Structures are given as C-alpha cells and as structure tokens.
Tab-separated table of C-alpha atoms in Angstrom:
chain	number	residue	atom	x	y	z
A	11	MET	CA	23.513	-60.918	-60.213
A	12	SER	CA	20.875	-60.616	-57.365
A	13	ASP	CA	17.568	-59.557	-58.450
A	14	THR	CA	18.199	-55.916	-56.982
A	15	GLN	CA	21.247	-55.265	-58.585
A	16	ILE	CA	20.828	-52.849	-61.115
A	17	PRO	CA	23.975	-52.415	-63.741
A	18	ASP	CA	24.753	-48.824	-63.820
A	19	ALA	CA	27.785	-48.775	-65.746
A	20	PRO	CA	27.649	-48.115	-69.568
A	21	ASP	CA	29.300	-51.418	-70.399
A	22	SER	CA	25.908	-52.920	-68.878
A	23	ALA	CA	23.911	-51.789	-71.902
A	24	ARG	CA	22.366	-53.941	-74.273
A	25	ARG	CA	24.482	-54.369	-77.344
A	26	THR	CA	24.362	-55.707	-80.677
A	27	ALA	CA	26.718	-58.156	-82.355
A	28	ASP	CA	28.881	-55.099	-83.969
A	29	GLY	CA	29.201	-53.354	-80.423
A	30	GLY	CA	26.469	-50.916	-80.942
A	31	HIS	CA	23.828	-50.082	-78.181
A	32	HIS	CA	20.143	-51.414	-78.702
A	33	ASP	CA	17.348	-50.135	-77.015
A	34	ALA	CA	14.391	-52.660	-76.876
A	35	GLY	CA	11.844	-49.752	-76.909
A	36	ASP	CA	12.686	-48.733	-80.524
A	37	ASN	CA	11.139	-52.060	-81.846
A	38	GLY	CA	7.684	-52.002	-83.197
A	39	TYR	CA	7.645	-48.214	-84.762
A	40	SER	CA	6.931	-47.623	-88.323
A	41	LYS	CA	9.093	-45.160	-90.423
A	42	GLN	CA	6.352	-43.047	-91.655
A	43	LEU	CA	7.741	-39.677	-90.761
A	44	LYS	CA	9.025	-37.904	-93.908
A	45	PRO	CA	11.583	-35.243	-94.276
A	46	ARG	CA	9.101	-32.576	-94.697
A	47	HIS	CA	7.556	-33.675	-91.437
A	48	MET	CA	10.760	-33.687	-89.651
A	49	SER	CA	11.609	-30.038	-90.630
A	50	MET	CA	8.212	-28.906	-89.615
A	51	ILE	CA	8.235	-30.778	-86.492
A	52	ALA	CA	11.541	-29.192	-85.552
A	53	ILE	CA	10.053	-25.542	-86.464
A	54	GLY	CA	6.905	-26.211	-84.620
A	55	GLY	CA	8.846	-27.315	-81.571
A	56	ALA	CA	10.296	-23.631	-81.670
A	57	ILE	CA	7.067	-22.064	-81.537
A	58	GLY	CA	4.842	-22.716	-78.802
A	59	THR	CA	2.596	-21.595	-76.006
A	60	GLY	CA	5.625	-19.907	-74.185
A	61	LEU	CA	5.866	-17.566	-76.846
A	62	PHE	CA	2.217	-16.887	-78.127
A	63	LEU	CA	0.608	-16.631	-74.557
A	64	GLY	CA	3.488	-16.445	-71.964
A	65	ALA	CA	5.137	-13.505	-73.673
A	66	GLY	CA	2.257	-11.125	-73.003
A	67	GLY	CA	2.845	-11.235	-69.113
A	68	ARG	CA	6.733	-11.184	-69.350
A	69	LEU	CA	6.623	-8.225	-71.647
A	70	ALA	CA	4.518	-6.388	-69.244
A	71	GLU	CA	6.780	-7.296	-66.399
A	72	THR	CA	10.302	-6.810	-67.788
A	73	GLY	CA	9.699	-4.496	-70.816
A	74	PRO	CA	12.007	-4.559	-74.117
A	75	SER	CA	14.766	-6.440	-72.185
A	76	LEU	CA	12.803	-9.537	-72.625
A	77	ALA	CA	14.245	-10.027	-76.011
A	78	LEU	CA	17.602	-10.149	-74.317
A	79	ALA	CA	16.454	-12.663	-72.206
A	80	TYR	CA	15.115	-14.863	-75.151
A	81	ALA	CA	18.320	-14.285	-76.758
A	82	ILE	CA	20.611	-15.489	-74.052
A	83	CYS	CA	18.471	-18.684	-73.331
A	84	GLY	CA	18.097	-19.130	-76.850
A	85	ILE	CA	22.006	-19.628	-77.496
A	86	PHE	CA	21.901	-22.383	-74.730
A	87	ALA	CA	18.973	-23.935	-76.045
A	88	VAL	CA	20.817	-24.202	-79.546
A	89	LEU	CA	23.788	-25.945	-77.679
A	90	ILE	CA	21.562	-28.374	-76.025
A	91	VAL	CA	19.548	-29.388	-79.302
A	92	ARG	CA	23.082	-29.653	-81.110
A	93	ALA	CA	24.344	-31.878	-78.491
A	94	LEU	CA	21.322	-34.093	-78.665
A	95	GLY	CA	21.637	-34.046	-82.431
A	96	GLU	CA	25.096	-35.569	-82.119
A	97	LEU	CA	23.616	-38.375	-80.070
A	98	VAL	CA	20.890	-38.865	-82.573
A	99	VAL	CA	23.551	-39.269	-85.472
A	100	HIS	CA	25.528	-41.654	-83.235
A	101	ARG	CA	22.292	-43.705	-82.662
A	102	PRO	CA	18.638	-42.825	-83.626
A	103	SER	CA	16.174	-43.902	-81.105
A	104	SER	CA	12.437	-43.072	-80.188
A	105	GLY	CA	13.632	-43.160	-76.420
A	106	ALA	CA	15.810	-40.262	-77.417
A	107	PHE	CA	17.867	-38.929	-74.433
A	108	VAL	CA	16.203	-41.360	-72.015
A	109	SER	CA	17.783	-44.096	-74.104
A	110	TYR	CA	20.957	-42.265	-74.304
A	111	ALA	CA	21.032	-41.996	-70.572
A	112	ARG	CA	20.463	-45.650	-70.402
A	113	GLU	CA	23.645	-46.164	-72.517
A	114	PHE	CA	25.916	-43.729	-70.777
A	115	MET	CA	24.473	-43.456	-67.269
A	116	GLY	CA	22.732	-46.895	-66.444
A	117	GLU	CA	19.270	-47.506	-65.629
A	118	LYS	CA	19.049	-45.215	-62.801
A	119	GLY	CA	20.038	-42.253	-65.319
A	120	ALA	CA	17.465	-43.545	-67.677
A	121	TYR	CA	14.764	-43.671	-64.859
A	122	THR	CA	15.409	-40.092	-63.734
A	123	ALA	CA	15.611	-38.629	-67.134
A	124	GLY	CA	12.428	-40.309	-68.389
A	125	TRP	CA	10.117	-39.365	-65.376
A	126	LEU	CA	11.469	-35.821	-65.357
A	127	TYR	CA	10.299	-35.650	-69.033
A	128	PHE	CA	7.115	-37.116	-68.213
A	129	LEU	CA	6.568	-34.661	-65.603
A	130	LEU	CA	7.781	-31.804	-67.904
A	131	TRP	CA	4.937	-32.573	-70.685
A	132	ALA	CA	2.458	-33.772	-68.183
A	133	VAL	CA	2.519	-30.098	-66.531
A	134	THR	CA	2.957	-28.488	-69.854
A	135	GLY	CA	-0.051	-29.982	-71.125
A	136	ILE	CA	-1.883	-28.351	-68.289
A	137	ALA	CA	-0.551	-25.136	-69.385
A	138	ASP	CA	-1.437	-25.884	-73.122
A	139	ILE	CA	-5.284	-26.731	-72.308
A	140	THR	CA	-5.200	-23.768	-70.106
A	141	ALA	CA	-3.847	-21.476	-72.865
A	142	ALA	CA	-6.495	-23.014	-75.293
A	143	ALA	CA	-9.253	-22.253	-73.135
A	144	THR	CA	-7.883	-18.978	-72.594
A	145	TYR	CA	-7.961	-18.204	-76.330
A	146	ALA	CA	-11.389	-19.585	-76.971
A	147	HIS	CA	-12.550	-16.853	-74.275
A	148	PHE	CA	-11.540	-14.257	-76.582
A	149	TRP	CA	-14.660	-14.973	-78.899
A	150	SER	CA	-17.954	-13.667	-77.627
A	151	ALA	CA	-19.470	-17.145	-78.202
A	152	PHE	CA	-17.209	-18.902	-75.660
A	153	THR	CA	-17.256	-16.116	-72.936
A	154	SER	CA	-20.040	-17.716	-70.943
A	155	VAL	CA	-18.494	-21.159	-71.372
A	156	PRO	CA	-16.607	-21.988	-68.014
A	157	GLN	CA	-12.860	-22.246	-68.741
A	158	TRP	CA	-12.605	-25.762	-67.191
A	159	THR	CA	-15.206	-26.948	-69.827
A	160	LEU	CA	-13.165	-25.455	-72.846
A	161	ALA	CA	-9.889	-27.109	-71.287
A	162	LEU	CA	-11.393	-30.391	-71.159
A	163	ILE	CA	-12.782	-30.158	-74.909
A	164	ALA	CA	-9.167	-29.063	-75.806
A	165	LEU	CA	-7.904	-32.350	-74.021
A	166	CYS	CA	-10.406	-34.687	-75.552
A	167	VAL	CA	-9.985	-33.291	-79.098
A	168	VAL	CA	-6.105	-33.761	-79.205
A	169	LEU	CA	-5.985	-36.979	-77.371
A	170	ALA	CA	-8.337	-38.633	-79.946
A	171	THR	CA	-6.245	-37.324	-82.926
A	172	ASN	CA	-3.017	-38.246	-81.184
A	173	LEU	CA	-3.904	-42.031	-80.921
A	174	ILE	CA	-4.479	-42.822	-84.604
A	175	SER	CA	-1.086	-43.265	-86.239
A	176	VAL	CA	2.307	-41.473	-86.423
A	177	LYS	CA	1.455	-40.535	-90.221
A	178	TYR	CA	-1.513	-38.757	-88.936
A	179	PHE	CA	0.590	-37.087	-86.176
A	180	GLY	CA	3.121	-36.040	-88.505
A	181	GLU	CA	0.718	-34.392	-91.092
A	182	MET	CA	-1.332	-32.576	-88.061
A	183	GLU	CA	2.256	-31.224	-86.876
A	184	PHE	CA	3.004	-30.319	-90.430
A	185	TRP	CA	-0.028	-28.215	-90.736
A	186	PHE	CA	0.146	-26.953	-87.491
A	187	SER	CA	3.561	-25.473	-87.938
A	188	VAL	CA	2.714	-24.246	-91.412
A	189	VAL	CA	-0.044	-22.211	-89.768
A	190	LYS	CA	2.307	-20.956	-86.801
A	191	VAL	CA	5.201	-19.912	-89.216
A	192	SER	CA	2.885	-18.315	-91.766
A	193	ALA	CA	1.277	-16.149	-88.880
A	194	LEU	CA	4.585	-15.152	-87.720
A	195	VAL	CA	5.872	-14.253	-91.110
A	196	ILE	CA	2.617	-12.091	-91.666
A	197	PHE	CA	2.859	-10.657	-88.322
A	198	MET	CA	6.525	-9.656	-88.693
A	199	GLY	CA	5.813	-8.399	-92.384
A	200	VAL	CA	2.934	-6.119	-91.113
A	201	SER	CA	4.949	-4.915	-88.165
A	202	VAL	CA	7.867	-3.742	-90.240
A	203	PHE	CA	5.487	-2.070	-92.372
A	204	LEU	CA	3.788	-0.201	-89.512
A	205	ILE	CA	7.148	0.825	-87.997
A	206	ALA	CA	8.381	1.821	-91.174
A	207	THR	CA	5.439	3.980	-91.995
A	208	ARG	CA	5.081	5.236	-88.339
A	209	HIS	CA	1.191	3.965	-88.847
A	210	PRO	CA	-0.628	4.808	-85.504
A	211	ILE	CA	-1.870	1.874	-83.397
A	212	ASP	CA	-4.494	2.898	-80.899
A	213	GLY	CA	-3.281	6.463	-80.928
A	214	HIS	CA	0.370	5.210	-80.386
A	215	THR	CA	3.183	5.857	-82.920
A	216	PRO	CA	5.420	2.891	-83.131
A	217	GLY	CA	9.171	3.130	-83.277
A	218	LEU	CA	11.916	3.716	-80.768
A	219	GLY	CA	9.877	5.830	-78.554
A	220	SER	CA	7.887	2.931	-77.776
A	221	ILE	CA	11.105	1.715	-75.732
A	222	THR	CA	12.891	5.009	-74.817
A	223	GLY	CA	9.711	7.038	-73.781
A	224	HIS	CA	8.533	4.144	-71.490
A	225	GLY	CA	11.549	3.516	-69.169
A	226	GLY	CA	14.120	2.083	-71.700
A	227	LEU	CA	15.610	-1.217	-71.973
A	228	PHE	CA	15.253	-2.112	-68.573
A	229	PRO	CA	12.055	-0.227	-67.365
A	230	SER	CA	11.923	-2.414	-64.212
A	231	GLY	CA	15.660	-2.927	-63.867
A	232	VAL	CA	17.823	-5.927	-64.687
A	233	LEU	CA	16.802	-8.142	-61.875
A	234	PRO	CA	13.439	-8.712	-63.553
A	235	MET	CA	14.651	-9.659	-66.721
A	236	MET	CA	17.290	-12.278	-65.083
A	237	LEU	CA	14.235	-13.564	-62.839
A	238	VAL	CA	12.108	-14.078	-66.038
A	239	MET	CA	14.387	-16.335	-67.553
A	240	GLN	CA	12.870	-19.344	-65.742
A	241	GLY	CA	9.699	-18.634	-68.124
A	242	VAL	CA	11.650	-17.990	-71.028
A	243	VAL	CA	13.341	-21.406	-70.862
A	244	PHE	CA	9.845	-22.904	-70.727
A	245	ALA	CA	9.338	-21.188	-74.126
A	246	TYR	CA	11.915	-23.378	-75.849
A	247	ALA	CA	10.571	-26.496	-74.576
A	248	GLY	CA	9.822	-29.013	-77.418
A	249	LEU	CA	12.945	-28.132	-79.330
A	250	GLU	CA	14.012	-31.965	-78.534
A	251	LEU	CA	10.968	-33.212	-80.186
A	252	SER	CA	13.029	-34.039	-83.321
A	253	ALA	CA	15.383	-36.322	-81.411
A	254	VAL	CA	12.083	-38.330	-80.287
A	255	ALA	CA	10.851	-38.406	-83.794
A	256	ALA	CA	14.082	-39.645	-85.277
A	257	GLY	CA	12.988	-43.373	-84.180
A	258	GLU	CA	10.144	-43.133	-86.661
A	259	THR	CA	11.473	-41.704	-89.594
A	260	ALA	CA	13.914	-43.420	-92.246
A	261	ASN	CA	17.664	-42.018	-92.747
A	262	ALA	CA	17.525	-40.270	-89.571
A	263	ARG	CA	20.890	-39.719	-89.349
A	264	SER	CA	20.704	-37.525	-92.546
A	265	VAL	CA	17.185	-35.945	-91.888
A	266	VAL	CA	17.681	-34.880	-88.371
A	267	PRO	CA	20.881	-32.703	-88.766
A	268	LYS	CA	19.255	-30.763	-91.471
A	269	ALA	CA	16.011	-30.234	-89.540
A	270	LEU	CA	18.300	-29.113	-86.512
A	271	ASN	CA	20.653	-26.840	-88.418
A	272	SER	CA	18.149	-24.247	-88.921
A	273	ILE	CA	17.255	-23.747	-85.233
A	274	MET	CA	19.802	-20.727	-84.705
A	275	TRP	CA	18.149	-18.475	-87.229
A	276	ARG	CA	14.814	-19.657	-86.365
A	277	ILE	CA	15.279	-18.659	-82.755
A	278	GLY	CA	16.880	-15.354	-83.830
A	279	VAL	CA	14.167	-14.353	-86.350
A	280	PHE	CA	10.975	-15.948	-84.548
A	281	TYR	CA	11.483	-15.435	-81.041
A	282	VAL	CA	13.863	-12.540	-80.675
A	283	GLY	CA	12.810	-10.945	-83.674
A	284	SER	CA	9.095	-10.774	-82.727
A	285	LEU	CA	9.776	-9.820	-79.214
A	286	VAL	CA	11.731	-6.631	-80.629
A	287	LEU	CA	8.987	-5.817	-82.998
A	288	LEU	CA	6.405	-6.211	-80.412
A	289	SER	CA	8.410	-3.816	-78.007
A	290	LEU	CA	8.735	-1.259	-81.071
A	291	LEU	CA	4.935	-1.252	-81.869
A	292	LEU	CA	3.665	-0.737	-78.272
A	293	PRO	CA	4.817	0.171	-75.016
A	294	HIS	CA	5.355	-2.634	-72.639
A	295	THR	CA	2.400	-1.423	-70.316
A	296	ALA	CA	0.083	-2.292	-73.250
A	297	TYR	CA	0.330	-6.168	-73.070
A	298	SER	CA	-1.087	-8.272	-70.340
A	299	ALA	CA	-0.694	-11.781	-69.082
A	300	GLY	CA	-4.320	-12.571	-70.035
A	301	GLN	CA	-3.883	-12.151	-73.765
A	302	SER	CA	-1.439	-12.994	-76.405
A	303	PRO	CA	0.547	-9.962	-77.298
A	304	PHE	CA	-0.047	-10.979	-81.081
A	305	VAL	CA	-3.623	-10.513	-80.437
A	306	THR	CA	-3.011	-7.280	-78.415
A	307	VAL	CA	-1.455	-5.649	-81.522
A	308	PHE	CA	-3.992	-6.638	-83.873
A	309	ALA	CA	-6.950	-5.772	-81.692
A	310	LYS	CA	-5.495	-2.451	-81.221
A	311	LEU	CA	-4.730	-2.126	-84.833
A	312	GLY	CA	-8.461	-2.091	-85.544
A	313	VAL	CA	-8.337	-4.452	-88.507
A	314	PRO	CA	-11.608	-6.121	-88.625
A	315	GLY	CA	-11.313	-9.856	-87.980
A	316	ALA	CA	-7.481	-9.642	-87.667
A	317	ALA	CA	-7.328	-10.194	-84.095
A	318	GLY	CA	-9.583	-13.152	-84.450
A	319	ILE	CA	-7.481	-14.678	-87.062
A	320	MET	CA	-4.355	-14.450	-84.847
A	321	ASN	CA	-6.252	-15.737	-81.985
A	322	LEU	CA	-7.200	-18.806	-83.882
A	323	VAL	CA	-3.579	-19.071	-84.745
A	324	VAL	CA	-2.289	-19.047	-81.230
A	325	LEU	CA	-5.020	-21.564	-80.311
A	326	THR	CA	-3.568	-23.702	-82.788
A	327	ALA	CA	-0.142	-23.373	-81.145
A	328	ALA	CA	-1.459	-24.416	-77.934
A	329	LEU	CA	-3.085	-27.528	-79.412
A	330	SER	CA	0.097	-28.309	-81.309
A	331	SER	CA	2.210	-28.140	-78.374
A	332	LEU	CA	-0.299	-30.547	-76.503
A	333	ASN	CA	-0.142	-33.027	-79.404
A	334	SER	CA	3.509	-32.890	-79.391
A	335	GLY	CA	3.708	-33.632	-75.604
A	336	LEU	CA	1.353	-36.568	-75.971
A	337	TYR	CA	3.531	-38.090	-78.862
A	338	SER	CA	6.634	-37.650	-77.180
A	339	THR	CA	5.791	-38.911	-73.805
A	340	GLY	CA	4.198	-41.968	-75.294
A	341	ARG	CA	7.459	-42.895	-76.867
A	342	ILE	CA	9.541	-42.010	-73.833
A	343	LEU	CA	7.421	-44.035	-71.492
A	344	ARG	CA	7.321	-46.962	-73.796
A	345	SER	CA	11.178	-47.015	-73.967
A	346	MET	CA	11.008	-46.839	-69.881
A	347	ALA	CA	8.563	-49.525	-69.966
A	348	MET	CA	10.588	-51.908	-71.862
A	349	ALA	CA	13.284	-51.708	-69.309
A	350	GLY	CA	10.872	-52.053	-66.498
A	351	SER	CA	11.182	-48.549	-65.046
A	352	ALA	CA	7.492	-47.574	-66.251
A	353	PRO	CA	4.298	-49.345	-65.756
A	354	ARG	CA	3.881	-52.232	-68.219
A	355	PHE	CA	0.554	-50.909	-69.875
A	356	THR	CA	2.770	-48.073	-71.129
A	357	ALA	CA	4.663	-50.296	-73.522
A	358	ARG	CA	1.402	-51.430	-75.357
A	359	MET	CA	0.884	-50.483	-78.912
A	360	ASN	CA	-2.371	-50.303	-80.994
A	361	LYS	CA	-2.797	-51.492	-84.500
A	362	GLY	CA	-1.569	-48.101	-85.980
A	363	LYS	CA	1.854	-48.715	-84.072
A	364	VAL	CA	1.162	-45.875	-81.360
A	365	PRO	CA	2.228	-46.530	-77.993
A	366	TYR	CA	-1.175	-45.638	-76.742
A	367	GLY	CA	-0.532	-46.721	-73.087
A	368	GLY	CA	1.951	-43.944	-72.256
A	369	ILE	CA	-0.250	-41.368	-74.000
A	370	LEU	CA	-3.318	-42.063	-72.169
A	371	LEU	CA	-0.991	-41.793	-68.959
A	372	THR	CA	-0.143	-38.379	-70.090
A	373	ALA	CA	-3.356	-37.511	-71.024
A	374	SER	CA	-4.672	-38.400	-67.495
A	375	PHE	CA	-2.463	-35.540	-65.911
A	376	GLY	CA	-4.533	-33.279	-68.376
A	377	VAL	CA	-7.492	-33.884	-66.145
A	378	LEU	CA	-5.650	-32.202	-63.030
A	379	GLY	CA	-5.470	-29.227	-65.509
A	380	VAL	CA	-9.209	-29.326	-66.072
A	381	VAL	CA	-9.744	-29.151	-62.249
A	382	MET	CA	-7.094	-26.369	-61.806
A	383	ASN	CA	-9.169	-24.224	-64.545
A	384	TYR	CA	-12.078	-24.982	-62.448
A	385	PHE	CA	-10.691	-23.843	-59.050
A	386	VAL	CA	-7.861	-21.192	-60.056
A	387	PRO	CA	-8.436	-20.352	-63.699
A	388	THR	CA	-6.632	-16.971	-63.159
A	389	GLU	CA	-3.254	-18.874	-61.874
A	390	ALA	CA	-3.270	-22.088	-63.567
A	391	PHE	CA	-0.914	-20.928	-66.268
A	392	ASP	CA	1.466	-19.326	-64.063
A	393	ILE	CA	1.536	-22.246	-61.471
A	394	VAL	CA	2.423	-25.045	-63.772
A	395	LEU	CA	4.664	-22.762	-66.134
A	396	ASN	CA	7.287	-22.495	-62.983
A	397	PHE	CA	6.787	-26.480	-62.365
A	398	ALA	CA	7.471	-27.015	-66.162
A	399	SER	CA	10.512	-24.660	-65.928
A	400	PHE	CA	12.227	-26.772	-63.465
A	401	CYS	CA	11.481	-29.877	-65.266
A	402	ILE	CA	12.920	-28.619	-68.551
A	403	LEU	CA	16.033	-27.474	-66.623
A	404	ALA	CA	16.415	-30.866	-65.102
A	405	THR	CA	15.863	-32.615	-68.855
A	406	TRP	CA	18.305	-30.179	-70.430
A	407	GLY	CA	20.577	-31.105	-67.577
A	408	MET	CA	20.414	-34.645	-68.389
A	409	ILE	CA	20.992	-33.875	-72.090
A	410	MET	CA	24.084	-32.262	-71.374
A	411	LEU	CA	25.407	-35.068	-68.953
A	412	CYS	CA	24.950	-37.635	-71.586
A	413	SER	CA	26.881	-35.374	-74.090
A	414	LEU	CA	29.570	-35.044	-71.751
A	415	LEU	CA	29.790	-38.487	-70.934
A	416	PHE	CA	29.664	-39.402	-74.696
A	417	TRP	CA	32.423	-36.964	-75.199
A	418	ARG	CA	34.504	-38.626	-72.415
A	419	ARG	CA	33.897	-41.994	-73.783
A	420	SER	CA	35.136	-40.573	-77.365
A	421	GLN	CA	38.415	-39.542	-75.784
A	422	ARG	CA	38.985	-43.127	-74.351
A	423	GLY	CA	38.214	-44.500	-77.890
A	424	LEU	CA	35.195	-46.220	-76.922
A	425	VAL	CA	32.989	-44.512	-79.375
A	426	HIS	CA	33.369	-42.370	-82.599
A	427	ARG	CA	32.053	-38.761	-82.640
A	428	PRO	CA	30.065	-38.332	-85.771
A	429	VAL	CA	30.695	-35.272	-88.040
A	430	TYR	CA	27.595	-33.588	-86.924
A	431	ARG	CA	28.687	-32.606	-83.467
A	432	LEU	CA	28.392	-30.268	-80.588
A	433	PRO	CA	31.283	-27.430	-81.098
A	434	TRP	CA	33.925	-26.546	-78.320
A	435	ALA	CA	33.078	-29.765	-76.149
A	436	PRO	CA	33.594	-30.438	-73.346
A	437	TYR	CA	33.367	-26.410	-72.490
A	438	SER	CA	30.126	-26.213	-73.981
A	439	GLN	CA	28.521	-28.755	-71.827
A	440	ILE	CA	30.054	-27.534	-68.760
A	441	VAL	CA	29.021	-23.750	-69.280
A	442	THR	CA	25.483	-24.794	-70.316
A	443	LEU	CA	25.282	-26.996	-66.970
A	444	LEU	CA	26.336	-23.689	-65.210
A	445	PHE	CA	23.830	-21.674	-66.800
A	446	LEU	CA	21.008	-24.236	-65.910
A	447	LEU	CA	21.949	-24.203	-62.578
A	448	ALA	CA	21.985	-20.507	-62.175
A	449	VAL	CA	18.501	-20.228	-63.607
A	450	LEU	CA	17.483	-22.828	-61.087
A	451	VAL	CA	18.982	-20.670	-58.385
A	452	LEU	CA	16.985	-17.712	-59.770
A	453	MET	CA	14.083	-19.496	-59.756
A	454	CYS	CA	14.321	-20.530	-56.197
A	455	ALA	CA	14.992	-16.810	-55.207
A	456	ASP	CA	12.071	-15.553	-57.048
A	457	GLY	CA	9.222	-14.705	-54.768
A	458	GLY	CA	5.502	-16.049	-55.210
A	459	VAL	CA	4.827	-19.018	-57.492
A	460	GLY	CA	8.458	-19.563	-58.377
A	461	THR	CA	9.374	-20.054	-54.499
A	462	ARG	CA	6.447	-22.408	-53.929
A	463	THR	CA	7.555	-24.482	-56.939
A	464	ALA	CA	10.899	-24.636	-55.806
A	465	MET	CA	9.714	-25.864	-52.218
A	466	ALA	CA	7.663	-28.805	-54.199
A	467	MET	CA	11.086	-30.081	-55.622
A	468	PRO	CA	11.985	-32.181	-52.604
A	469	VAL	CA	8.591	-33.752	-52.841
A	470	VAL	CA	9.438	-34.716	-56.598
A	471	ALA	CA	12.767	-35.913	-55.454
A	472	ALA	CA	11.107	-38.341	-52.768
A	473	ALA	CA	8.728	-39.531	-55.328
A	474	LEU	CA	11.592	-40.317	-57.874
A	475	VAL	CA	13.600	-42.231	-55.261
A	476	GLY	CA	10.526	-44.020	-53.954
A	477	GLY	CA	9.556	-45.199	-57.461
A	478	TRP	CA	12.896	-46.358	-57.950
A	479	PHE	CA	12.801	-48.621	-55.157
A	480	LEU	CA	9.624	-50.090	-56.374
A	481	THR	CA	10.777	-50.848	-59.779
A	482	ARG	CA	14.462	-51.591	-59.495
A	483	ARG	CA	13.566	-55.588	-59.285
A	484	ARG	CA	11.700	-55.352	-62.275
A	485	VAL	CA	14.662	-53.331	-63.687
A	486	ALA	CA	17.176	-55.814	-62.681
A	487	ALA	CA	15.305	-58.905	-63.970
A	488	ILE	CA	14.736	-57.532	-67.507
A	489	ALA	CA	18.528	-56.467	-67.613
A	490	ALA	CA	19.408	-60.052	-66.337
A	491	GLY	CA	17.659	-61.786	-68.982
A	492	GLY	CA	14.303	-60.275	-69.971
A	493	ARG	CA	12.125	-62.165	-67.413
A	494	ARG	CA	10.961	-61.186	-63.772
A	495	PRO	CA	11.028	-64.014	-61.402
A	496	GLY	CA	7.433	-65.427	-60.979
A	497	ASP	CA	6.130	-63.439	-64.170
A	498	GLY	CA	5.806	-64.140	-67.769
A	499	HIS	CA	7.366	-62.112	-70.270
A	500	ALA	CA	8.546	-58.960	-68.557
A	501	ALA	CA	7.048	-55.525	-69.109
A	502	GLY	CA	5.765	-56.216	-72.573
A	503	ALA	CA	9.175	-56.653	-73.652
A	504	ALA	CA	9.620	-57.359	-77.465
A	505	GLU	CA	12.246	-59.891	-78.707
A	506	LEU	CA	15.543	-58.362	-79.452
A	507	PRO	CA	16.784	-58.381	-83.038
A	508	ALA	CA	19.070	-61.281	-84.081
A	509	GLY	CA	22.602	-60.502	-82.834
A	510	THR	CA	21.444	-58.632	-79.809
A	511	ALA	CA	22.571	-60.080	-76.328
A	512	GLY	CA	20.690	-60.100	-73.172
A	513	ASP	CA	23.475	-58.045	-71.563
A	514	SER	CA	26.587	-56.647	-72.744
A	515	ASP	CA	28.772	-58.890	-70.391
A	516	ARG	CA	27.777	-61.933	-72.969
A	517	GLU	CA	29.099	-60.046	-75.833
A	518	ARG	CA	31.964	-58.698	-74.287
C-alpha cells in the first residue's frame, strides 16, 4: 500500500481476533458513568437552548403551528436516535457514529462525520454562551455588563469544570438535567392549572382563544412553519449524546437502550406539550426572540421571583448544552486523532482520563462567539443557529447512512442486527434521509440568515476536502501499521489490545 492510499472499504477496518471491529480511540477511558447518569444525560440532551430560548422567536414568527413542526421533526429525531442506538448495541464506542462511519464507510466517511460534528458543537457552543449572556441580562445586576463579557465568563466556567473527569461531568449533567426536567414539570403543572381555571395572565384569559382569536393554527400561513424547521432541527441536537457517553459506562448494551427508549414520550411531553401550553397561555404575539417564552409567561403572570427562577433554569440549560458539547467533541476528536484525521494533540488525555486536547480545541471556537457577541450581539444567536442546523442535518444524515450500510451488511450475513434495532429498515433510513434533504432545501430557500448560511456551505466543503489532502498520508500510515514514515509513534496512538491486528487484511 502506498503512503497515500487510504483503505475505504469496510473490510479495511481494524478487527479483533473474533472478527469484531476495534477503534483505538476507545482505549484509556474510565467506565465511571452510571445508569442514572446515562438516563439523565439522555433526557438532558433532549432539553436545551433550542427549546428554552429559540422557541420564543419561532413562536412569534409561526404561531401555534410551531408545535406541529416540533412533532414532525421529533418523529425523525426518534428514528435517528433509534438507528444510532442499534449501532451502539452492536458495538459501544466513545467515537460513536464517527467510529461507525469508519467501520462501514472507511476513513473518508469517519473524517467527514467527525469534522461536521465538531463544527456542529463548535457553533452550538457559540449559541450557548450567547444564550447564557442573554439570560444573565434578565437580572438588573448584569444589565450594565457587556454581553461579550458574560459570554466569556460562561465559557471559562464550563471549560474549567469539563476538564476534571468524566465522573464530575456525569454528576454535573445529572443535576443539570434534574433542574431542567423539574422546571418543565412545574411549568406544565402550573400551565394546566391556569388554563383549567382560566386565570388571567397580564389581562389575557388563557385557553383556545389564544389560538383561534389570533390567526388560528397558521397565523402567518403554512410556509413559515415549514421554513422554521431548520431551527427546530437544531433544538433536537444533543439527542445523540448518549451514544458518545456509551464508551464510558459499564454494560452499555443494556444501559443505552433503556436510556433511549424513553425519548419518544420525552419529545411528546417536553417539546410538543410545552409548546401547546405556551400557545394556550398567551397569544403568539406576546413572545419574542430576545426572551425565553417560559420566562415571558412567568413575568406576565406577576408571581414575585417566578420569572427569575425560570430564567435561572434556562441559564442552566444553556450551560448544560455547552458542557455536553465540550464533552462529546473531546471524545470524537480523540477517536479521529488516533486514526490520524485530527491534530495529534487532540488525542491527549489528562490524569482524569479526559481528552483535554479536543475539549480545548472546541472551546477555542467559543472565543469566536465572544467576538460575535461584541460586534453583533443581537444577531449572534440566529447566525450560529442556522449554521448549526446545517451541521446537524449533515451529522444526522451520516448516522442514517451508517445505519443503512449496517442493514445492508446484515442482509449479506456479515453482521447480525441486535434485538434493539431501528424498525422498518431500510425504509426508515431512506425516508429520513429524504426529510433531511427537504429541510436543507428549505434552509437554502429561506431568505436572510438562512440563505447566507447556505452560501457558506461551499467554503465548508472546500475546507473539508483541503483538510483531507493534508491528513491522508498520516491516516494511511496509521492504517498500514500505526507509524508514519519519519515519525515516532503516530498520532498519539495507543497500543491495540491483544488480538487486534494492524489491519483487517492480516486477520482475514
């Protein structure tokens, strides 16, 4: 094999003596995440900035039909997570879908999936610190503090806590999720009471009149509801976090399915249910892009301190999302670095077995978010949201392609599908891919920020192609035997476990 020839076929993946795939990026992690951590991480991944902050502006734009958009996108989000869950049960890996792309699509597929996912969380981190700074301005003590300063503080605090150990990450996400879920449960309980008793809110009586008396289900027409789906897709980013965390929990094959099985009702209750209640409580014109809709309700309700408490909750959600992004990209980048397609320093781990190199690389992009909050504080969230929407569409597309290829290999008898699987394959994968393509087209057709984001996609594609040509020699060298000509140990690679060959051809 020449030093630039990269094995792309599935048979080129490294395999253990029993024929299973092995990813060197899975070595070195501690198994400190417990079932309760995994369960709450799965819940927390489904509740983030896209709901707590982004829903305000989208409600004002599309009205009650936003709940329908969330329901439609939620169905496909469930299919994607179910497909990813099947792959996790097939083989748990901290590299998650990047590792699966390597197994079924070769190194080019892993490279593409990994860097798109990195871009997703890099720009989502910008959205999160922007949201955190926006929430902080709710309190009078912070109104005089520049938004970029608050964004910088949020980034530094979360970065510091993320670098300790996976155990602390799990505990932090556990309690973040407890706070978010508890707040939503309380909100929904209070909302049902207000609607049932028709208790006035800022002079308005909640109920169906909030919908029928203000333009109906589609006050601005059907098209705005369709166009807003790009932002709705962003709200579901994070559902794949459980798959990344699977590599750091014991008994992942039994723990992960239990954590993922409840996603359907979580989406129905927390997302769709909350939006229906918000639409019944107040007219859609009462909400705005600059404030969380949950805070709007409690502020207009006039309960002393209620709005401040809810604002603290949504601030927690933003910090939780940022924490999750740093965690997941650190693991993804390490998986790529061990294969040679990411910078070598991203493979480094500290004494707490945390891949700090990848975490620091992702956090460095947060500095860009601080700059954006300095120059364009009012547009920063919308700009990065649209770019992140493209990245999550691409990431989900890669997941479904891996699932489809896995299904095809199972039909050839090369792998066995586990009991926990994506139903209705291969139609589920095909329909989901068509849906993601339709959302991408809608994003390109949308005016303003959406169109400008679409115009940036060729730049992203060119960067990916250029990066591949810069790294392909190192990838080929590691795939051929773990060393790059003229270098020492390649890419910080760890020794493979006993029984693992340098490439599959030796085993086969």
